[in-house]
Amino acid sequence: MRSSLSTVAYLASVASAARFMLHMPATQLVNPSTLPSATHATLQSSGPPQDAYITRSNSFNFNNVSTGSYLATVHCRDYAFEPLRIDVTVEETVEGSGEKKEMIRAWQTFIGNEWDNKGEGRGEGGNGLVVEVKPLGQKNYYQERGGFSPLSFLKNPMILMALFSMVLIFGMPYLMENMDPETKAEFEEMQKKGVMGSGTTNTAQQIQNFDLASWMAGKTDSSSRGASPAPQSKKRG
Amino acid sequence: MRSHALALAAWLATASAIFLDDAYHTDFHYALLGLPKHDATFFQKPYAASKASLLYTVSDNGTIGAVNPKDGALVWRSASGPSSKGHLRGGDEQDTVVGAVGDRITAWSASDGRIVWESRADGAIVEDLEILEQEDGITNSDAKDAVVLLADSSPRVKRLDGKTGRAKWTFTDSSGDTPFQVSTSPTTVYYISLHSPLLGGGAKLRVTFLNPVTGKKTDSYTLSSEGEISTKDNILFAGANTAAPLLAWTDKTNRVLKVNIIGTKGVSSFNAPANVATEKIVLHAPNRVNSLAHFLVEYQTATGHSAEVYHVDLKQSSVSKAYSLQHLEEKGTFATSTAGANVYFTRLTAAEVTVVASVSEGILGRWPVNGSPALAGAYPVHGVSEVVVKGDVASAARSAVLFSNGQWALIRNSEIAWSRPEFLSGTVSAVWAELPEEEALAQELAEESHQNVVGAYIHRVKRHIRDLEHLPSWLQSLPPRVLGNLVGMSQETTVEDIQHDSFGFHKLVIVVTDKGRLAALDVGSQGKVVWTIDLHQFASDATFQSPSLKAFRGYVEVKDVDLSGSLFINSTTGGLLSSQDVKTTLPITTKGETLVTYSLVDGELKGNLGAGPSFEAVWTFTPPPGERIISYTARPAKDPVASIGKVLGDRRVLYKYLNPNLVLVTAVADSARRASIYLLDSASGELLHSAAHYGVDVSRPIPSTLSENWFSYSLTIDSASATTARGYQLVVSELFESPLPDDRGPLGALSNSSTVQPTKGEAAKAYVLSQSYQIPEEVSHMTVTQTRQGITSRELLVTLPASHSIVGIPRQVIDPRRPIGRDPNANEQAEGLAKYAPMIIFDPKWHLNHKYELFGVKNVITSESGLESTSLVFAYGLDVFGTRVAPSFAFDILGKGFNKVQMLLTVAALFVGVLFVAPLVRRKQINSLWTT
């Protein structure tokens, strides 16, 4: 890497002015002719970035680009675009011939990754190279307001629970009445034994004596401390 | 990679965004151009077959733009140019306009502002630009070529191809003349320059003839104007594109007007009206090829104006006066318009618009102008107009007029169709001010608190009785308000008076422009200009350069380098207050306290005891050798903190390091490409924390901000550090008293401590946690939202100049405690911490400006509103933008999503249900009593 760095530094001293174009093709996702005129592309390397605004032919023209490695970004109000790495170098056309010309190479690049971690190539060539830029997706600035619909209302778990208990309250008496006498007697026996009853009263009591403050404080000790004052107060009341 | 992004996206979905129905209602945006330039403003059809025309202009800050003359909405605009000298021309029946700002010559698509071609003049400044309308007397129907004049050490005239912008020919002037202008006629291109003789004195005007096809010099002549002309400013006009292009100049006292028909050597001389001193002479001439060769000379005096119309006889090459328009004792101006060959002059004053034809002085149309509050007290400075004439009567006239108060307005017949507050484009400083009602109440309350108990009580009762007088009107306004609320009419549109502002959204922002104009905008009602004044009326001899504002209760203080002392302006009316009226409210220091002020002096940050630089320095912060301080930021004066600690997932507490005197200093070392950050205590001058970043592009801005117990800054990575990631970084650091939870550090047990005189040897230093992120764009400015009590989580507001937007980054996204390299455990999840990702992609939902494009934002200021959930945001620079943000959602106000009708219907339905169920229940209870 160090050697390549020094070559870059050496090449930078050679005066060069490369010229290339970022072009936005019409795709199914985006019709580039509808983009606002403030859409522009920047080339960042060192110092103020070079700026190119969108042209009538949906491209960004960069002229007089000196050698170096650039981060190219397309800024648009409506769409997000992938960032590119564009390297401009001066190379000999035929090795040993001494004739030099600018070479432009473009790759995909990733934000938050090493600069050498290049993605797919996006073009390579001499002056006048056309690099296509691809939109990643449309920008959606707005948040949808959750509108009211009866279905979403019914999907609410609270409503479902309420409906279920309604069914129980209204449906149970009919069920009981329609039961044959034997099962009915059996059921009443079960209720007296307290298979269903005792459990429920206990949990109800627990809920009543629930100590919010200690729960918030993260106390996990047994219910003896938390619940003990509560029955007293109940007696007093 | 992808999974990262997905996880991030899923987690960000919780962040607050703008609702579609709130956008364009709770926020406002003035998309400004700047003050339009007279000679480069015109109506034109964007393409040949277009029915309506647009209004094109180039402004004083080099922005080229098009405005719809119907409603004043901006159609397109370019980025502001590097120089204030801009040129813009549009050829007849062309779909492009050609503009030149600085060294860039650009052809813009006239209808949408896309670039057609661009040409760089390589360092030379474009002095003038013309379109070749005709070539050898034949109108060119294709793209018309442009002729540009480049000012350089050797001035050049270039003809640029109308399709590609390539030079067809170049004429280089090596005579050493000062280039002035180019002018074209159907057969010749004239290059006008100022020829200064070697031995001082005035300048001669030299006109050089160029062949439009080859660019070769065919002839030249010199006019002896050395008696009058010394600089370019003495030349009034060099007419463009008329059949008889004119060259007119005047002497320094504006007494004599000299006119030369370009191409001939004769000079006609006319005297200005002698009875009053003429301050300025303006020449108005049509710029169409086929129009009559008539022109109007406007004489402006200190209080009024008059005009004379001249006719040019092309055959005899003579100029003669046709008629004069009488002197009016009010300021006004003229505009030229053409219809076929006919030329019409529109006289514009604040009260009236009149149209006359160039051939005779009979008035064709007269419209009294209905005043507008935006234009009160202002007079027209310059304008352009379009006139519809049927027979001998002007049936309609519309004029785009720049008024003296910086409003650019369109007068359509009698009415003001729209006005654009273009003066706001020069805003250099802005502050928040309280509204009159609140100020009055605050004053009353302050009065009460200074009285004894009985007196205060009587005062209070009196005040309440006085308030009762508003009751009838309040009761009257109640039904429409309730009805409006129910029907869904938002109160934003109906709020006219600010009395109903129970949420505190209506706050005034006082702005001051570089030209010394002060204005107050109501952020809560779409940025309405409440009042505006020119500071020159209070300080007539001062020239304002970069005035700065400071807000006090009920008034603002204006300061400028050129201003002796400062001006105090009432923030609710814009009236001047004398310094006696202003109760000097220095920061209150109780007994035993001393004030330490600090300022940047000679590259060192110095802390002084007491206000003012004359006091002794108590501490000095000098950056290491090779570094220079570029900026410093302090905590906002009002920065309430709701909680002194951060509760962790396991209910333990990390205590925040809260110090009101924090100062963040940014310094850079140019050669080492290093940026250093120093956190100081401004009371003791002690260094609390420092950080250095290498491989930084130090020529780019390093914005920083400081709030509560955290600070952030942003850097641009230099290309030389090629092995690491490239792009832009955002660094966020948070200060805690101790790295351990439930621990308050060395000073925890002390009840008193001092940073100036630390008792325990070494004062407590903060424990700093930092994380940095890659961000996709450069940040030019950053600030933090403010709320009333600081309970609402904060948002970091960053200005992105490249994408013309302001983004609010939620605090939890940039929490430096995000776990690195592992998924958050249960406790961290409970805190809402997500796994660290090295980059932050700006979610479009974070953009405060949504579809607005904010150009040239220099500063963003925030303020609390009446609601804890909401912070007010105001951005200025070129554009002006205001909005409100609720970083933790609007938890204390019902949004527009709340359906009041539905709520009422639900209540009614429940009531009906109760009516039905009640008898059933009663019967059941009775039955149960009887059966058991």
Short mmCIF file of C-alpha atoms in Angstrom, two decimals, chain A:
data_model
loop_
_atom_site.label_atom_id
_atom_site.label_comp_id
_atom_site.label_asym_id
_atom_site.label_seq_id
_atom_site.Cartn_x
_atom_site.Cartn_y
_atom_site.Cartn_z
CA MET A 1 0.00 0.00 0.00
CA ARG A 2 2.83 2.32 0.91
CA SER A 3 4.37 1.97 -2.51
CA SER A 4 1.09 2.67 -4.23
CA LEU A 5 0.63 5.67 -1.98
CA SER A 6 3.93 7.10 -3.04
CA THR A 7 3.05 6.52 -6.68
CA VAL A 8 -0.17 8.38 -6.16
CA ALA A 9 1.80 11.21 -4.62
CA TYR A 10 4.22 11.16 -7.53
CA LEU A 11 1.45 11.14 -10.06
CA ALA A 12 -0.29 14.00 -8.36
CA SER A 13 2.66 16.17 -9.21
CA VAL A 14 2.15 15.48 -12.90
CA ALA A 15 -0.23 18.12 -14.11
CA SER A 16 -3.29 16.47 -15.50
CA ALA A 17 -6.86 17.38 -16.12
CA ALA A 18 -9.11 14.43 -16.51
CA ARG A 19 -12.63 14.79 -17.73
CA PHE A 20 -15.47 12.38 -17.10
CA MET A 21 -19.18 12.29 -16.64
CA LEU A 22 -21.55 10.64 -14.21
CA HIS A 23 -24.67 9.70 -16.04
CA MET A 24 -28.04 8.78 -14.62
CA PRO A 25 -29.87 6.40 -16.94
CA ALA A 26 -33.63 6.26 -16.99
CA THR A 27 -34.74 3.21 -15.05
CA GLN A 28 -38.02 1.85 -13.86
CA LEU A 29 -37.34 3.30 -10.45
CA VAL A 30 -36.51 6.82 -11.48
CA ASN A 31 -37.13 9.07 -14.42
CA PRO A 32 -34.13 11.37 -14.11
CA SER A 33 -35.76 14.14 -16.10
CA THR A 34 -38.13 14.77 -13.21
CA LEU A 35 -35.42 15.36 -10.64
CA PRO A 36 -35.06 18.88 -9.22
CA SER A 37 -32.40 21.15 -10.69
CA ALA A 38 -30.59 21.31 -7.36
CA THR A 39 -29.51 17.69 -7.81
CA HIS A 40 -25.73 17.66 -7.90
CA ALA A 41 -22.72 15.46 -7.50
CA THR A 42 -19.60 16.13 -5.45
CA LEU A 43 -16.07 14.79 -5.75
CA GLN A 44 -14.29 14.89 -2.43
CA SER A 45 -10.64 14.34 -1.91
CA SER A 46 -8.89 17.18 -0.15
CA GLY A 47 -9.98 20.75 0.26
CA PRO A 48 -13.30 21.97 -1.07
CA PRO A 49 -15.18 19.31 -2.99
CA GLN A 50 -15.77 19.73 -6.71
CA ASP A 51 -19.36 20.28 -7.54
CA ALA A 52 -21.34 19.52 -10.69
CA TYR A 53 -25.02 20.23 -11.10
CA ILE A 54 -27.33 18.10 -13.18
CA THR A 55 -27.50 18.88 -16.88
CA ARG A 56 -30.36 18.66 -19.30
CA SER A 57 -29.05 15.26 -20.41
CA ASN A 58 -29.24 13.90 -16.82
CA SER A 59 -25.52 13.83 -16.22
CA PHE A 60 -22.91 15.49 -14.07
CA ASN A 61 -19.85 16.74 -15.93
CA PHE A 62 -16.51 16.93 -14.20
CA ASN A 63 -13.75 18.76 -16.02
CA ASN A 64 -10.17 19.45 -14.99
CA VAL A 65 -10.02 16.72 -12.36
CA SER A 66 -6.46 16.30 -11.14
CA THR A 67 -5.03 12.92 -10.26
CA GLY A 68 -6.13 11.41 -7.02
CA SER A 69 -8.68 9.20 -5.42
CA TYR A 70 -12.11 10.72 -5.03
CA LEU A 71 -15.31 9.96 -3.21
CA ALA A 72 -18.17 10.75 -5.56
CA THR A 73 -21.59 11.33 -4.07
CA VAL A 74 -24.82 12.24 -5.81
CA HIS A 75 -27.07 14.48 -3.71
CA CYS A 76 -30.70 14.47 -4.61
CA ARG A 77 -33.85 15.45 -2.81
CA ASP A 78 -35.96 12.56 -4.06
CA TYR A 79 -33.63 9.57 -4.39
CA ALA A 80 -30.66 8.10 -2.61
CA PHE A 81 -27.67 7.07 -4.72
CA GLU A 82 -24.78 4.76 -4.06
CA PRO A 83 -21.44 6.41 -3.35
CA LEU A 84 -18.60 5.78 -5.79
CA ARG A 85 -14.85 5.74 -5.58
CA ILE A 86 -13.23 7.33 -8.59
CA ASP A 87 -9.49 7.15 -9.14
CA VAL A 88 -7.79 9.39 -11.64
CA THR A 89 -4.26 8.38 -12.60
CA VAL A 90 -1.82 9.16 -15.36
CA GLU A 91 -0.48 6.05 -17.06
CA GLU A 92 1.60 5.21 -20.01
CA THR A 93 -0.54 4.13 -22.91
CA VAL A 94 1.95 1.45 -23.99
CA GLU A 95 4.49 0.40 -21.43
CA GLY A 96 7.82 2.02 -22.07
CA SER A 97 6.50 4.33 -24.74
CA GLY A 98 6.60 7.35 -22.48
CA GLU A 99 3.32 8.60 -23.83
CA LYS A 100 1.02 9.28 -20.97
CA LYS A 101 -2.68 9.72 -20.65
CA GLU A 102 -5.26 9.94 -17.91
CA MET A 103 -7.00 6.84 -16.71
CA ILE A 104 -10.23 6.97 -14.78
CA ARG A 105 -11.53 4.06 -12.77
CA ALA A 106 -14.76 3.90 -10.85
CA TRP A 107 -15.94 1.46 -8.23
CA GLN A 108 -18.73 1.09 -5.79
CA THR A 109 -17.68 2.05 -2.28
CA PHE A 110 -19.26 1.64 1.15
CA ILE A 111 -19.63 4.18 3.90
CA GLY A 112 -18.04 3.05 7.11
CA ASN A 113 -15.67 0.67 5.33
CA GLU A 114 -12.01 0.88 4.51
CA TRP A 115 -11.21 2.88 1.43
CA ASP A 116 -9.51 -0.12 -0.18
CA ASN A 117 -12.62 -2.18 0.25
CA LYS A 118 -13.92 -1.59 -3.22
CA GLY A 119 -17.07 -3.02 -4.60
CA GLU A 120 -18.06 -3.79 -8.12
CA GLY A 121 -16.30 -1.83 -10.86
CA ARG A 122 -18.40 0.88 -12.39
CA GLY A 123 -16.26 1.78 -15.37
CA GLU A 124 -12.72 2.29 -16.57
CA GLY A 125 -11.31 4.32 -19.37
CA GLY A 126 -9.63 7.45 -20.57
CA ASN A 127 -10.91 10.98 -20.77
CA GLY A 128 -14.59 11.34 -21.42
CA LEU A 129 -15.50 8.21 -19.51
CA VAL A 130 -19.18 7.86 -18.69
CA VAL A 131 -19.91 6.30 -15.32
CA GLU A 132 -23.46 5.31 -14.60
CA VAL A 133 -24.88 6.08 -11.18
CA LYS A 134 -27.65 3.96 -9.79
CA PRO A 135 -30.38 5.10 -7.48
CA LEU A 136 -30.76 2.94 -4.39
CA GLY A 137 -34.26 3.97 -3.53
CA GLN A 138 -36.72 6.73 -3.09
CA LYS A 139 -36.48 8.95 -0.06
CA ASN A 140 -39.58 8.99 2.03
CA TYR A 141 -39.60 11.95 4.36
CA TYR A 142 -42.99 11.60 5.90
CA GLN A 143 -44.43 9.53 8.63
CA GLU A 144 -47.85 8.04 8.09
CA ARG A 145 -50.44 8.87 10.67
CA GLY A 146 -52.08 5.77 12.03
CA GLY A 147 -55.57 6.23 10.69
CA PHE A 148 -58.65 4.68 12.20
CA SER A 149 -60.05 1.52 10.67
CA PRO A 150 -62.54 -0.84 12.31
CA LEU A 151 -60.36 -3.84 11.55
CA SER A 152 -57.32 -2.41 13.32
CA PHE A 153 -59.63 -1.51 16.18
CA LEU A 154 -60.71 -5.15 16.43
CA LYS A 155 -57.13 -6.37 16.23
CA ASN A 156 -56.31 -4.53 19.43
CA PRO A 157 -55.59 -7.16 22.15
CA MET A 158 -57.53 -5.18 24.75
CA ILE A 159 -60.60 -5.21 22.56
CA LEU A 160 -60.10 -8.91 21.88
CA MET A 161 -59.89 -9.61 25.60
CA ALA A 162 -62.99 -7.55 26.27
CA LEU A 163 -64.87 -9.33 23.54
CA PHE A 164 -63.78 -12.71 24.90
CA SER A 165 -64.94 -11.90 28.39
CA MET A 166 -68.20 -10.56 26.98
CA VAL A 167 -68.70 -13.89 25.25
CA LEU A 168 -67.99 -15.67 28.52
CA ILE A 169 -70.32 -13.49 30.58
CA PHE A 170 -73.19 -13.66 28.19
CA GLY A 171 -72.54 -17.14 26.87
CA MET A 172 -71.91 -19.01 30.11
CA PRO A 173 -75.46 -18.83 31.51
CA TYR A 174 -76.83 -20.19 28.24
CA LEU A 175 -74.23 -22.95 28.28
CA MET A 176 -75.09 -23.80 31.86
CA GLU A 177 -78.77 -23.87 31.10
CA ASN A 178 -78.27 -26.11 28.11
CA MET A 179 -76.13 -28.56 30.08
CA ASP A 180 -77.77 -31.80 31.07
CA PRO A 181 -78.47 -32.02 34.81
CA GLU A 182 -75.68 -34.53 35.56
CA THR A 183 -72.85 -32.47 34.17
CA LYS A 184 -74.36 -29.45 35.82
CA ALA A 185 -74.25 -31.07 39.19
CA GLU A 186 -70.71 -32.20 38.59
CA PHE A 187 -69.69 -28.69 37.61
CA GLU A 188 -71.25 -27.19 40.72
CA GLU A 189 -69.41 -29.76 42.80
CA MET A 190 -66.14 -28.69 41.21
CA GLN A 191 -66.89 -25.06 41.95
CA LYS A 192 -67.58 -25.85 45.60
CA LYS A 193 -64.30 -27.72 45.90
CA GLY A 194 -62.69 -24.60 44.73
CA VAL A 195 -60.63 -25.90 41.87
CA MET A 196 -61.34 -22.76 39.98
CA GLY A 197 -62.38 -20.47 42.80
CA SER A 198 -59.54 -20.50 45.30
CA GLY A 199 -56.86 -19.79 42.74
CA THR A 200 -58.63 -16.79 41.36
CA THR A 201 -59.26 -15.12 44.70
CA ASN A 202 -55.60 -15.49 45.59
CA THR A 203 -54.36 -13.84 42.42
CA ALA A 204 -56.91 -11.12 42.81
CA GLN A 205 -55.57 -10.44 46.27
CA GLN A 206 -52.04 -10.37 44.94
CA ILE A 207 -52.97 -7.87 42.34
CA GLN A 208 -54.69 -5.73 44.94
CA ASN A 209 -51.65 -5.71 47.19
CA PHE A 210 -49.23 -5.08 44.38
CA ASP A 211 -46.44 -2.80 45.57
CA LEU A 212 -45.58 -0.63 42.61
CA ALA A 213 -42.78 1.27 44.30
CA SER A 214 -40.83 -1.82 45.27
CA TRP A 215 -41.34 -3.32 41.87
CA MET A 216 -39.98 -0.18 40.24
CA ALA A 217 -37.02 -0.24 42.58
CA GLY A 218 -36.27 -3.70 41.30
CA LYS A 219 -36.82 -5.54 44.60
CA THR A 220 -37.21 -9.21 43.92
CA ASP A 221 -37.55 -10.54 47.46
CA SER A 222 -40.40 -12.78 48.48
CA SER A 223 -43.94 -11.63 48.77
CA SER A 224 -43.87 -11.90 52.57
CA ARG A 225 -42.45 -8.39 53.06
CA GLY A 226 -44.24 -6.72 50.26
CA ALA A 227 -47.60 -8.27 50.99
CA SER A 228 -47.59 -8.28 54.79
CA PRO A 229 -48.75 -4.73 55.46
CA ALA A 230 -51.52 -4.99 52.99
CA PRO A 231 -53.86 -7.44 54.83
CA GLN A 232 -53.60 -5.28 57.94
CA SER A 233 -54.70 -2.23 56.11
CA LYS A 234 -57.50 -4.21 54.64
CA LYS A 235 -58.63 -5.23 58.09
CA ARG A 236 -58.52 -1.70 59.30
CA GLY A 237 -60.48 -0.54 56.33
#
